[in-house]
Coordinates of C-alpha atoms in Angstrom, one line a residue:
G1 CA -24.1 2.9 -19.0
K2 CA -24.7 5.9 -16.7
E3 CA -28.2 4.7 -15.9
S4 CA -27.0 1.3 -14.6
K5 CA -24.3 3.0 -12.6
K6 CA -26.8 5.4 -11.0
Q7 CA -29.2 2.6 -10.3
Y8 CA -26.8 -0.1 -9.0
G9 CA -23.8 2.0 -7.9
A10 CA -21.4 0.0 -10.1
R11 CA -20.0 0.3 -13.6
Y12 CA -20.5 -2.4 -16.2
S13 CA -17.5 -4.6 -16.9
S14 CA -17.1 -7.5 -19.4
L15 CA -16.1 -9.6 -16.4
H16 CA -19.7 -9.6 -15.4
D17 CA -20.5 -11.7 -18.5
L18 CA -18.2 -14.6 -17.4
P19 CA -20.4 -17.4 -16.0
Y20 CA -18.0 -18.2 -13.2
F21 CA -17.4 -14.6 -12.1
D22 CA -19.0 -13.9 -8.7
V23 CA -19.2 -10.1 -8.5
V24 CA -19.3 -9.9 -4.7
R25 CA -16.9 -12.7 -3.8
M26 CA -14.2 -11.8 -6.4
H27 CA -14.0 -8.1 -5.6
V28 CA -11.5 -7.7 -2.8
I29 CA -11.6 -4.8 -0.3
D30 CA -8.3 -3.2 0.3
P31 CA -7.8 -2.9 4.0
M32 CA -5.1 -0.2 3.6
H33 CA -7.6 2.2 2.0
N34 CA -10.6 0.9 3.9
L35 CA -9.3 1.0 7.5
L36 CA -6.3 3.3 7.5
E37 CA -6.8 5.9 4.8
G38 CA -10.5 5.6 5.0
T39 CA -12.2 5.3 8.4
A40 CA -9.2 6.4 10.5
K41 CA -8.9 9.6 8.5
R42 CA -12.6 10.1 8.6
V43 CA -12.8 9.8 12.4
M44 CA -10.1 12.5 12.7
Q45 CA -12.1 14.7 10.4
V46 CA -15.3 14.2 12.4
W47 CA -13.6 15.1 15.7
R48 CA -12.1 18.2 14.2
D49 CA -15.3 19.4 12.5
T50 CA -17.6 18.6 15.4
G51 CA -15.4 20.2 17.9
V52 CA -14.5 17.1 19.8
L53 CA -10.8 18.0 19.4
S54 CA -9.8 21.7 19.4
K55 CA -6.7 23.1 17.7
E56 CA -4.9 23.3 21.0
Q57 CA -5.6 19.6 21.7
F58 CA -4.1 18.7 18.3
Y59 CA -0.9 20.4 19.5
T60 CA -1.1 18.3 22.7
L61 CA -1.3 15.1 20.6
Q62 CA 1.7 16.2 18.6
A63 CA 3.7 16.8 21.7
R64 CA 2.8 13.3 23.1
V65 CA 3.7 11.6 19.9
D66 CA 7.0 13.4 19.6
A67 CA 7.9 12.3 23.2
M68 CA 7.4 8.6 22.4
T69 CA 10.3 6.3 21.6
V70 CA 9.3 3.6 19.2
P71 CA 11.5 0.7 18.1
S72 CA 13.0 1.4 14.7
N73 CA 11.4 -1.6 13.1
L74 CA 7.9 -0.3 14.0
D75 CA 8.4 3.5 13.5
S76 CA 7.3 4.8 10.1
G77 CA 8.4 8.4 11.0
I78 CA 5.2 10.2 11.9
P79 CA 5.9 13.8 10.9
A80 CA 4.8 17.0 12.6
K81 CA 1.5 17.0 10.9
I82 CA -0.9 16.0 13.7
E83 CA -1.1 19.6 14.8
S84 CA -2.4 20.4 11.3
S85 CA -5.2 17.8 11.6
F86 CA -3.2 14.9 10.1
E87 CA -2.9 16.5 6.7
G88 CA -0.7 14.6 4.3
F89 CA -0.3 11.4 6.2
T90 CA 0.8 8.3 4.2
A91 CA -0.9 4.9 4.7
A92 CA 2.1 3.7 6.7
Q93 CA 1.9 6.7 9.0
W94 CA -1.8 6.1 9.5
K95 CA -1.0 2.5 10.4
S96 CA 1.5 3.6 13.0
W97 CA -0.9 6.2 14.4
V98 CA -3.8 3.8 14.7
C99 CA -1.9 0.7 16.0
I100 CA 0.9 2.3 18.1
H101 CA 0.5 6.0 19.0
S102 CA -3.2 6.8 19.2
L103 CA -4.5 5.2 22.3
F104 CA -1.7 6.7 24.4
A105 CA -1.8 10.1 22.8
L106 CA -5.7 10.4 23.0
K107 CA -6.1 9.1 26.6
G108 CA -7.3 12.0 28.7
V109 CA -7.7 14.3 25.7
L110 CA -10.8 12.7 24.2
P111 CA -14.1 12.5 26.1
P112 CA -14.5 8.9 27.5
E113 CA -17.3 8.0 25.1
D114 CA -15.4 9.0 22.0
Y115 CA -12.2 7.3 23.3
N116 CA -14.0 4.0 23.9
I117 CA -15.5 4.1 20.3
W118 CA -12.0 4.7 19.0
R119 CA -10.5 1.9 21.1
I120 CA -12.9 -0.6 19.6
F121 CA -11.7 0.4 16.1
V122 CA -8.0 0.2 17.1
S123 CA -8.6 -3.3 18.6
A124 CA -10.1 -4.5 15.3
T125 CA -7.3 -2.9 13.2
R126 CA -4.5 -4.3 15.3
I127 CA -5.9 -7.8 14.8
L128 CA -6.5 -7.5 11.1
C129 CA -3.0 -6.0 10.5
S130 CA -1.4 -9.1 11.9
R131 CA 0.7 -11.2 9.5
V132 CA -0.7 -14.4 11.0
I133 CA -4.4 -14.5 12.0
T134 CA -6.7 -17.3 13.3
E135 CA -10.3 -18.0 12.6
N136 CA -11.2 -16.8 16.1
E137 CA -9.3 -13.6 15.7
I138 CA -11.1 -12.9 12.4
D139 CA -14.4 -13.3 14.3
D140 CA -13.2 -11.0 17.1
A141 CA -12.2 -8.3 14.6
H142 CA -15.5 -8.6 12.8
R143 CA -17.4 -8.2 16.1
C144 CA -15.3 -5.2 17.0
L145 CA -15.9 -3.5 13.6
K146 CA -19.6 -4.2 13.9
M147 CA -19.7 -2.7 17.3
F148 CA -17.7 0.3 16.1
C149 CA -20.1 1.0 13.2
N150 CA -23.1 0.8 15.5
S151 CA -21.5 3.0 18.2
F152 CA -20.2 5.5 15.6
E153 CA -23.7 5.9 14.0
A154 CA -25.3 6.3 17.5
K155 CA -22.8 8.9 18.6
Y156 CA -22.2 11.0 15.5
K157 CA -25.4 10.3 13.5
K158 CA -25.8 9.0 9.9
E159 CA -24.6 12.1 8.2
W160 CA -21.0 11.3 9.3
C161 CA -21.2 7.7 8.3
T162 CA -19.7 6.5 5.0
M163 CA -20.1 3.5 2.6
N164 CA -16.5 2.7 3.5
M165 CA -17.6 1.8 7.0
H166 CA -20.2 -0.6 5.7
L167 CA -17.3 -2.4 3.8
H168 CA -15.7 -3.1 7.1
L169 CA -18.3 -5.8 7.6
H170 CA -17.1 -7.6 4.5
L171 CA -13.4 -7.7 5.5
H172 CA -13.7 -11.0 7.3
A173 CA -15.0 -12.7 4.2
C174 CA -12.0 -11.3 2.1
I175 CA -9.5 -12.6 4.7
R176 CA -11.1 -16.0 4.8
E177 CA -10.9 -16.2 1.0
F178 CA -7.5 -14.6 0.4
G179 CA -5.6 -14.9 3.6
P180 CA -4.1 -12.3 6.0
V181 CA -4.2 -8.7 4.8
H182 CA -0.5 -8.6 4.0
S183 CA -1.1 -11.0 1.1
F184 CA -3.5 -8.6 -0.8
W185 CA -3.5 -5.1 0.6
C186 CA -2.1 -2.3 -1.5
F187 CA 1.0 -1.4 0.5
S188 CA 3.4 -3.1 -1.9
F189 CA 1.8 -1.4 -4.9
E190 CA 2.0 2.0 -3.3
R191 CA 5.6 1.3 -2.4
A192 CA 6.4 0.4 -6.0
N193 CA 4.7 3.5 -7.2
G194 CA 6.9 5.6 -4.9
S195 CA 10.0 3.8 -6.2
L196 CA 8.9 4.4 -9.8
G197 CA 8.2 8.1 -9.0
D198 CA 11.8 8.5 -7.9
Y199 CA 13.1 7.7 -11.4
H200 CA 13.5 10.8 -13.5
S201 CA 12.2 10.6 -17.0
N202 CA 11.6 12.9 -19.9
N203 CA 8.2 11.2 -20.4
R204 CA 9.4 9.8 -23.7
H205 CA 10.4 6.1 -24.0
T206 CA 9.7 5.7 -20.3
E207 CA 10.1 1.9 -20.3
I208 CA 13.6 2.0 -21.9
N209 CA 14.7 4.8 -19.6
M210 CA 13.5 2.9 -16.5
M211 CA 15.2 -0.3 -17.5
R212 CA 18.5 1.6 -18.0
K213 CA 18.2 3.1 -14.6
W214 CA 17.4 -0.3 -13.0
L215 CA 20.5 -1.8 -14.6
I216 CA 22.6 1.0 -13.2
D217 CA 21.2 0.4 -9.7
W218 CA 21.9 -3.3 -10.0
K219 CA 25.5 -2.6 -10.9
V220 CA 25.9 -0.2 -8.0
A221 CA 24.4 -2.9 -5.7
G222 CA 27.3 -5.2 -6.6
K223 CA 25.5 -7.2 -9.3
Q224 CA 28.4 -6.5 -11.7
N225 CA 28.7 -9.9 -13.3
M226 CA 26.6 -9.0 -16.3
S227 CA 28.2 -11.4 -18.7
V228 CA 25.9 -13.5 -20.8
P229 CA 26.6 -17.2 -21.2
E230 CA 28.4 -17.9 -24.4
D231 CA 25.8 -20.2 -25.7
C232 CA 23.1 -17.6 -25.2
G233 CA 24.3 -15.3 -28.0
I234 CA 22.5 -12.2 -26.7
H235 CA 24.1 -9.0 -25.7
L236 CA 21.6 -7.1 -23.6
A237 CA 24.0 -4.3 -22.8
A238 CA 23.7 -3.1 -26.4
F239 CA 19.9 -3.0 -26.0
F240 CA 20.0 -0.6 -23.1
D241 CA 23.2 1.3 -23.7
N242 CA 22.5 2.4 -27.3
P243 CA 20.6 5.7 -27.6
V244 CA 17.0 5.5 -28.5
S245 CA 16.2 6.9 -31.9
S246 CA 13.0 8.7 -32.9
N247 CA 11.3 5.3 -32.9
I248 CA 10.8 3.6 -29.5
L249 CA 12.9 0.6 -30.6
T250 CA 15.4 0.2 -33.4
T251 CA 15.5 -2.7 -35.8
E252 CA 18.5 -4.1 -34.0
Q253 CA 16.8 -3.8 -30.6
L254 CA 13.7 -5.6 -31.9
Q255 CA 15.8 -8.4 -33.3
M256 CA 17.5 -8.8 -29.8
L257 CA 14.1 -9.0 -28.2
N258 CA 13.0 -11.7 -30.6
E259 CA 16.2 -13.7 -29.9
L260 CA 15.6 -13.3 -26.2
A261 CA 12.1 -14.5 -26.5
Q262 CA 13.2 -17.6 -28.4
T263 CA 16.1 -18.7 -26.3
N264 CA 15.9 -21.3 -23.5
N265 CA 18.8 -19.8 -21.6
V266 CA 17.1 -16.8 -20.0
Q267 CA 17.0 -18.4 -16.6
H268 CA 20.6 -19.4 -16.9
Y269 CA 21.4 -15.8 -17.7
C270 CA 19.5 -14.5 -14.7
N271 CA 21.2 -17.0 -12.4
S272 CA 24.6 -15.7 -13.6
F273 CA 24.3 -12.5 -11.5
E274 CA 26.4 -12.4 -8.4
V275 CA 24.6 -10.7 -5.5
N276 CA 26.9 -8.8 -3.1
D277 CA 24.9 -7.9 0.1
E278 CA 27.8 -5.7 1.2
Y279 CA 27.3 -3.3 -1.7
E280 CA 23.6 -3.5 -1.6
S281 CA 23.6 -2.4 2.1
M282 CA 25.1 0.9 0.9
L283 CA 22.0 1.8 -1.1
P284 CA 19.1 3.9 0.4
P285 CA 16.2 1.8 1.7
V286 CA 13.9 2.7 -1.2
K287 CA 16.5 1.5 -3.7
R288 CA 17.1 -1.7 -1.8
S289 CA 13.4 -2.5 -1.6
S290 CA 12.8 -1.7 -5.2
M291 CA 15.5 -4.2 -6.2
S292 CA 14.7 -6.9 -3.7
V293 CA 14.3 -10.2 -5.4
E294 CA 12.4 -11.6 -2.4
E295 CA 9.6 -9.0 -2.7

């Protein structure tokens, strides 16, 4: 209840009753929110509110970033928001700022002590954001994060520290348990949420409307061989093309779903699609990523 939450800082869950459930070990820290949308954003706030960076210096940072030419495969398109104290940055833009732009843009603008503290954080973040990471690199990143937390507290005092910074010291355990951060951080979930948000819906029968939209996108992408094997006996087009009545599913549609659940030819049906990369390349990147089978 509320008393246990206040005392222990955590809500009760039925998972806690499972004998094999290790509360600490089986809760994973998301590096995207922990490092990029957490501490990176917090440090910019501290510099702004304590006067380390003035408004004019934010304009200087913006001008330096705008003058940089970054390879297209690395550039996430940092907008003209640095001058407004980084308001509205996405996680991908925070990643680009921390790992690519910040050390160049801040050099000579920040006081040396503040710059060195930030450089320690950047070093750790660059290591942890790698797709491949070794045991020694995990140890190096952990030492950098520990050094950063101690230096940050000594410089800016406890009132500017957050619990999020303490969680940095548990990232090395998460990576050893679950692999590189790319295998469990929330970028893919956030990207999927963005793709779903692009689909217009009347907030009624959302699942059916979304599946219809996905089928249209697949057809546009060149997956036009939608024929079902003759021995399957299921016509999915009728399921998605027929208008939805006042009920979410009609009797006919429910019967189709039951037949689909009982058939052994679903994999054969899925494999009958013809993928045409030439047509798929004509789609916007968001649509291509939302339909990518590999992801």
